Coordinates of C-alpha atoms in Angstrom, one line a residue:
X180 CA 0.1 0.3 0.1
X181 CA 2.6 2.5 1.0
X182 CA 4.7 1.8 -2.5
X183 CA 1.4 2.2 -4.4
X184 CA 0.7 5.4 -2.7
X185 CA 4.2 6.5 -3.4
X186 CA 3.8 5.6 -7.0
X187 CA 0.5 7.4 -7.3
X188 CA 1.9 10.7 -5.9
X189 CA 4.9 10.5 -8.2
X190 CA 7.4 9.8 -5.5
X191 CA 10.0 7.2 -6.4
X192 CA 10.2 4.8 -3.5
X193 CA 13.5 4.2 -1.9
X194 CA 14.8 0.7 -2.0
X195 CA 16.6 -0.9 0.6
X196 CA 19.6 -1.1 -1.2
X197 CA 19.7 2.5 -2.1
X198 CA 19.3 3.4 1.7
X199 CA 22.4 1.0 2.3
X200 CA 24.5 2.8 -0.2
X201 CA 23.7 6.2 0.9
X202 CA 24.4 5.2 4.5
X203 CA 27.9 3.6 3.5
X204 CA 28.5 6.8 1.4
X205 CA 28.0 8.9 4.6
X206 CA 30.1 6.4 6.7
X207 CA 33.0 7.0 4.1
X208 CA 32.7 10.5 4.3
X209 CA 32.7 10.9 8.4
X210 CA 35.6 8.4 8.3
X211 CA 37.6 10.3 5.6
X212 CA 36.7 13.7 7.7
X213 CA 37.7 12.0 10.8
X214 CA 41.0 11.0 9.2
X215 CA 41.7 14.5 7.8
X216 CA 41.0 15.9 11.2
X217 CA 43.1 13.5 13.0
X218 CA 46.1 14.1 10.5
X219 CA 45.7 18.0 11.2
X220 CA 45.9 17.4 14.8
X221 CA 49.0 15.2 14.7
X222 CA 50.7 17.7 12.3
X223 CA 50.1 20.7 14.8
X224 CA 51.2 18.4 17.8
X225 CA 54.4 17.2 15.6
X226 CA 55.4 20.5 14.1
X227 CA 57.7 21.8 17.2
X228 CA 59.5 18.3 16.9
X229 CA 59.9 18.7 13.2
X230 CA 61.0 22.2 13.4
X231 CA 63.6 21.4 16.2
X232 CA 65.0 18.7 14.0
X233 CA 65.0 20.7 10.9
X234 CA 66.5 23.6 12.8
X235 CA 69.3 21.3 14.2
X236 CA 70.6 20.4 10.5
X237 CA 70.7 24.1 9.5
X238 CA 73.5 26.3 9.2
X239 CA 73.9 29.0 12.0
X240 CA 73.6 31.7 9.3
X241 CA 70.3 30.5 8.2
X242 CA 68.4 30.3 11.5
X243 CA 67.8 34.3 11.4
X244 CA 67.1 34.3 8.0
X245 CA 63.9 36.1 7.1
X246 CA 61.4 34.6 6.1
X247 CA 62.0 31.6 7.6
X248 CA 62.5 28.4 5.9
X249 CA 61.0 25.2 6.8
X250 CA 63.2 22.9 4.7
X251 CA 66.9 23.8 5.1
X252 CA 68.8 25.0 1.8
X253 CA 71.9 23.3 3.0
X254 CA 72.0 20.3 5.4
X255 CA 74.6 20.7 8.1
X256 CA 74.9 17.4 9.6
X257 CA 78.2 18.4 11.4
X258 CA 75.9 19.9 14.0
X259 CA 75.2 16.8 15.7
X260 CA 79.2 16.0 15.8
X261 CA 79.8 19.7 17.4
X262 CA 77.5 18.8 20.5
X263 CA 80.3 16.8 22.2
X264 CA 82.8 19.6 21.5
X265 CA 80.6 22.0 23.2
X266 CA 80.6 20.2 26.6
X267 CA 80.9 16.7 28.3
X268 CA 77.3 15.9 26.5
X269 CA 78.2 12.0 26.4
X270 CA 79.0 12.3 30.2
X271 CA 75.6 14.0 30.8
X272 CA 73.9 11.5 28.6
X273 CA 75.2 8.6 30.6
X274 CA 74.1 10.1 33.8
X275 CA 70.7 10.5 32.8
X276 CA 70.4 6.9 31.7
X277 CA 72.1 5.6 34.9
X278 CA 69.5 7.8 37.0
X279 CA 66.6 6.8 34.9
X280 CA 67.4 3.0 35.0
X281 CA 68.0 2.9 38.6
X282 CA 64.8 4.7 39.3
X283 CA 62.7 2.7 37.2
X284 CA 64.3 -0.4 38.9
X285 CA 63.7 1.0 42.5
X286 CA 60.1 1.9 41.6
X287 CA 59.1 -1.4 40.3
X288 CA 60.7 -3.6 42.9
X289 CA 59.2 -1.1 45.8
X290 CA 55.9 -0.5 43.8
X291 CA 55.0 -4.1 42.9
X292 CA 55.0 -5.5 46.6
X293 CA 53.2 -2.5 48.0
X294 CA 50.5 -2.4 44.9
X295 CA 50.0 -6.4 45.7
X296 CA 49.6 -5.9 49.7
X297 CA 47.2 -2.9 49.0
X298 CA 45.1 -4.8 46.2
X299 CA 44.9 -8.2 47.7
X300 CA 46.3 -8.5 51.3
X301 CA 44.1 -7.6 54.5
X302 CA 45.6 -5.9 57.2
X303 CA 44.8 -3.5 59.8
X304 CA 44.9 0.4 58.7
X305 CA 45.5 -0.6 54.8
X306 CA 43.0 1.8 53.8
X307 CA 44.0 4.6 55.9
X308 CA 47.8 3.8 54.7
X309 CA 46.8 3.9 51.1
X310 CA 45.1 7.4 51.7
X311 CA 48.6 8.5 52.8
X312 CA 50.1 7.1 49.7
X313 CA 47.7 9.0 47.6
X314 CA 48.0 12.2 49.9
X315 CA 51.7 12.4 48.8
X316 CA 51.0 13.0 45.2
X317 CA 49.2 16.2 46.3
X318 CA 52.4 17.5 47.8
X319 CA 54.1 19.9 45.1
X320 CA 58.0 18.6 44.5
X321 CA 59.2 22.1 44.9
X322 CA 58.1 22.1 48.5
X323 CA 60.4 19.0 49.1
X324 CA 63.7 20.7 47.5
X325 CA 64.8 22.5 50.5
X326 CA 64.3 19.7 53.1
X327 CA 65.8 17.1 50.7
X328 CA 68.9 19.3 50.1
X329 CA 69.6 19.8 53.7
X330 CA 69.1 16.3 54.6
X331 CA 71.3 15.2 51.7
X332 CA 74.0 17.7 52.7
X333 CA 74.1 16.3 56.2
X334 CA 74.8 12.9 54.7
X335 CA 77.5 14.2 52.2
X336 CA 75.6 12.9 49.3
X337 CA 75.1 16.3 47.4
X338 CA 76.7 16.0 44.1
X339 CA 76.5 12.2 43.7
X340 CA 74.3 9.3 42.0
X341 CA 72.8 8.7 45.6
X342 CA 71.3 12.1 45.7
X343 CA 69.8 11.7 42.3
X344 CA 68.2 8.3 42.7
X345 CA 67.8 7.4 46.3
X346 CA 65.0 10.1 46.8
X347 CA 62.8 8.8 44.1
X348 CA 63.2 4.9 44.7
X349 CA 59.4 5.0 45.7
X350 CA 56.6 6.4 43.7
X351 CA 53.1 6.7 44.9
X352 CA 51.8 6.9 41.5
X353 CA 53.2 3.9 40.4
X354 CA 51.7 2.0 43.3
X355 CA 48.5 3.5 42.6
X356 CA 48.7 2.5 39.2
X357 CA 49.8 -1.1 39.7
X358 CA 47.1 -1.7 42.5
X359 CA 44.3 -0.4 40.1
X360 CA 45.6 -2.9 37.6
X361 CA 46.0 -5.8 40.3
X362 CA 42.4 -5.3 41.3
X363 CA 41.2 -6.1 37.7
X364 CA 43.0 -9.5 37.7
X365 CA 40.5 -12.4 38.4
X366 CA 40.9 -13.7 41.9
X367 CA 40.1 -17.1 40.7
X368 CA 43.7 -17.3 39.5
X369 CA 45.2 -16.8 42.7
X370 CA 42.9 -19.1 44.4
X371 CA 43.9 -21.9 41.9
X372 CA 47.5 -21.1 42.7
X373 CA 46.9 -21.4 46.6
X374 CA 45.4 -24.9 45.8
X375 CA 48.8 -25.8 44.4
X376 CA 50.5 -24.9 47.5
X377 CA 51.8 -21.3 46.3
X378 CA 52.4 -18.8 49.0
X379 CA 51.6 -14.9 48.6
X380 CA 54.9 -14.0 47.4
X381 CA 55.1 -16.8 44.7
X382 CA 51.6 -15.8 43.6
X383 CA 52.5 -12.3 43.0
X384 CA 55.9 -13.0 41.1
X385 CA 54.5 -16.0 39.1
X386 CA 50.9 -15.3 38.8
X387 CA 50.1 -11.6 38.8
X388 CA 53.6 -9.9 37.6
X389 CA 53.4 -11.9 34.3
X390 CA 49.8 -10.9 33.7
X391 CA 50.6 -7.1 34.4
X392 CA 53.4 -6.6 31.7
X393 CA 51.1 -3.7 30.0
X394 CA 50.8 -2.0 33.4
X395 CA 54.3 -2.4 34.1
X396 CA 55.3 -1.2 30.8
X397 CA 53.2 2.1 31.4
X398 CA 54.7 2.8 34.9
X399 CA 58.2 2.4 33.6
X400 CA 57.6 4.6 31.0
X401 CA 56.0 7.2 33.1
X402 CA 59.0 6.9 35.5
X403 CA 61.5 7.2 32.8
X404 CA 59.9 10.3 31.3
X405 CA 59.9 12.1 34.9
X406 CA 63.4 11.2 35.6
X407 CA 64.7 11.9 32.0
X408 CA 62.9 15.3 32.0
X409 CA 63.7 16.4 35.4
X410 CA 65.5 19.7 35.5
X411 CA 65.3 21.6 38.7
X412 CA 66.2 18.9 41.3
X413 CA 69.5 17.6 39.5
X414 CA 70.6 21.3 39.0
X415 CA 70.2 21.8 42.9
X416 CA 71.7 18.8 44.0
X417 CA 74.8 18.6 41.6
X418 CA 77.5 21.0 41.2
X419 CA 80.4 19.3 39.3
X420 CA 80.1 19.4 35.4
X421 CA 80.6 15.3 35.5
X422 CA 77.6 14.9 37.8
X423 CA 75.1 17.2 35.7
X424 CA 72.0 15.4 33.9
X425 CA 71.3 16.1 30.2
X426 CA 68.5 18.5 30.9
X427 CA 70.8 20.6 33.1
X428 CA 73.4 20.3 30.5
X429 CA 71.3 21.6 27.6
X430 CA 70.8 25.1 29.8
X431 CA 74.6 25.4 29.5
X432 CA 74.7 25.7 25.7
X433 CA 73.1 29.1 26.1
X434 CA 75.6 32.0 26.7
X435 CA 75.6 35.7 27.2
X436 CA 77.1 36.2 23.8
X437 CA 74.3 34.5 22.2
X438 CA 72.9 31.1 21.6
X439 CA 73.8 28.7 18.6
X440 CA 70.5 27.5 17.9
X441 CA 71.5 24.7 15.7
X442 CA 73.8 23.5 18.1
X443 CA 71.2 23.8 20.9
X444 CA 68.5 21.9 18.6
X445 CA 71.0 19.2 17.7
X446 CA 71.5 18.4 21.4
X447 CA 67.7 18.8 22.0
X448 CA 67.0 16.1 19.5
X449 CA 69.5 13.6 21.0
X450 CA 67.7 14.3 24.3
X451 CA 64.4 13.8 22.6
X452 CA 65.3 10.7 21.1
X453 CA 65.2 8.2 23.9
X454 CA 61.8 9.1 25.0
X455 CA 60.6 8.6 21.4
X456 CA 62.1 5.3 21.1
X457 CA 61.0 4.1 24.6
X458 CA 57.5 5.2 23.6
X459 CA 57.4 3.2 20.1
X460 CA 58.8 0.3 22.1
X461 CA 55.9 0.2 24.6
X462 CA 53.2 1.5 22.3
X463 CA 51.3 -2.0 22.3
X464 CA 51.3 -1.9 26.1
X465 CA 49.8 1.4 26.4
X466 CA 47.1 0.5 24.1
X467 CA 46.4 -2.9 26.0
X468 CA 46.3 -1.0 29.4
X469 CA 44.0 1.6 28.1
X470 CA 41.8 -1.3 26.6
X471 CA 41.6 -3.4 29.6
X472 CA 41.0 -0.1 31.9
X473 CA 38.1 0.6 29.6
X474 CA 36.9 -2.9 30.2
X475 CA 37.0 -2.6 33.7
X476 CA 35.3 0.7 33.9

């Protein structure tokens, strides 16, 4: 009846195939628009990084040219080699790597048992103690600089690896992140391990930790970025050039007589490279952690 009425009125009936075709066309248009928008956002986000790399490969005389050129007219690859001549950059790089790796190891060694205890074990004052751990996240790091410096000076640790590493061997954020992830692991797996005669420590290391690799990768990445990019604290607790970290060393590339921007950007590119490599290595774990968090929510 509907089709007959539409024909009588001169209206062409819309078939199911035509409606499906229109829906697919609309979906393709929306997908294409979404892709273009994502590319634009990615370009805006990556433009400072791209500009940094291109400036690092420009001659010094071309930096102040007007109008500025996005693509260098001449590629100056020697700028990267000049970084080490401007200061003990390799030593600063090594210091930052040592501090970052040691901090990651300490945070995981302390954070995994602490997070497991808060997530699975029952003991008096557990909730209150966990609130104290969370409360420490609200304390700005700048507030602790003077007390830490006074304490480290009394111990004779100023200008040493101990000063750069020991205060950060426990991280409240890592404990919180791992606790939330541990709580999402089915308790039946641990109950089966108990039936096999496993104790709490063995269950933690043989059952929980292998299942938590995505969360551990994210925790390690966040710790690495925090340690690698730290500037104010290493500046305060180090004095000799040989103990400076790479972020503090970057500031020494500026002088009163002017800044060699290609040289500075070359050093900055080398500093950013490890963070980019680590991110690419754990990108899959980041996706898995976000997916599991969404399923849990």
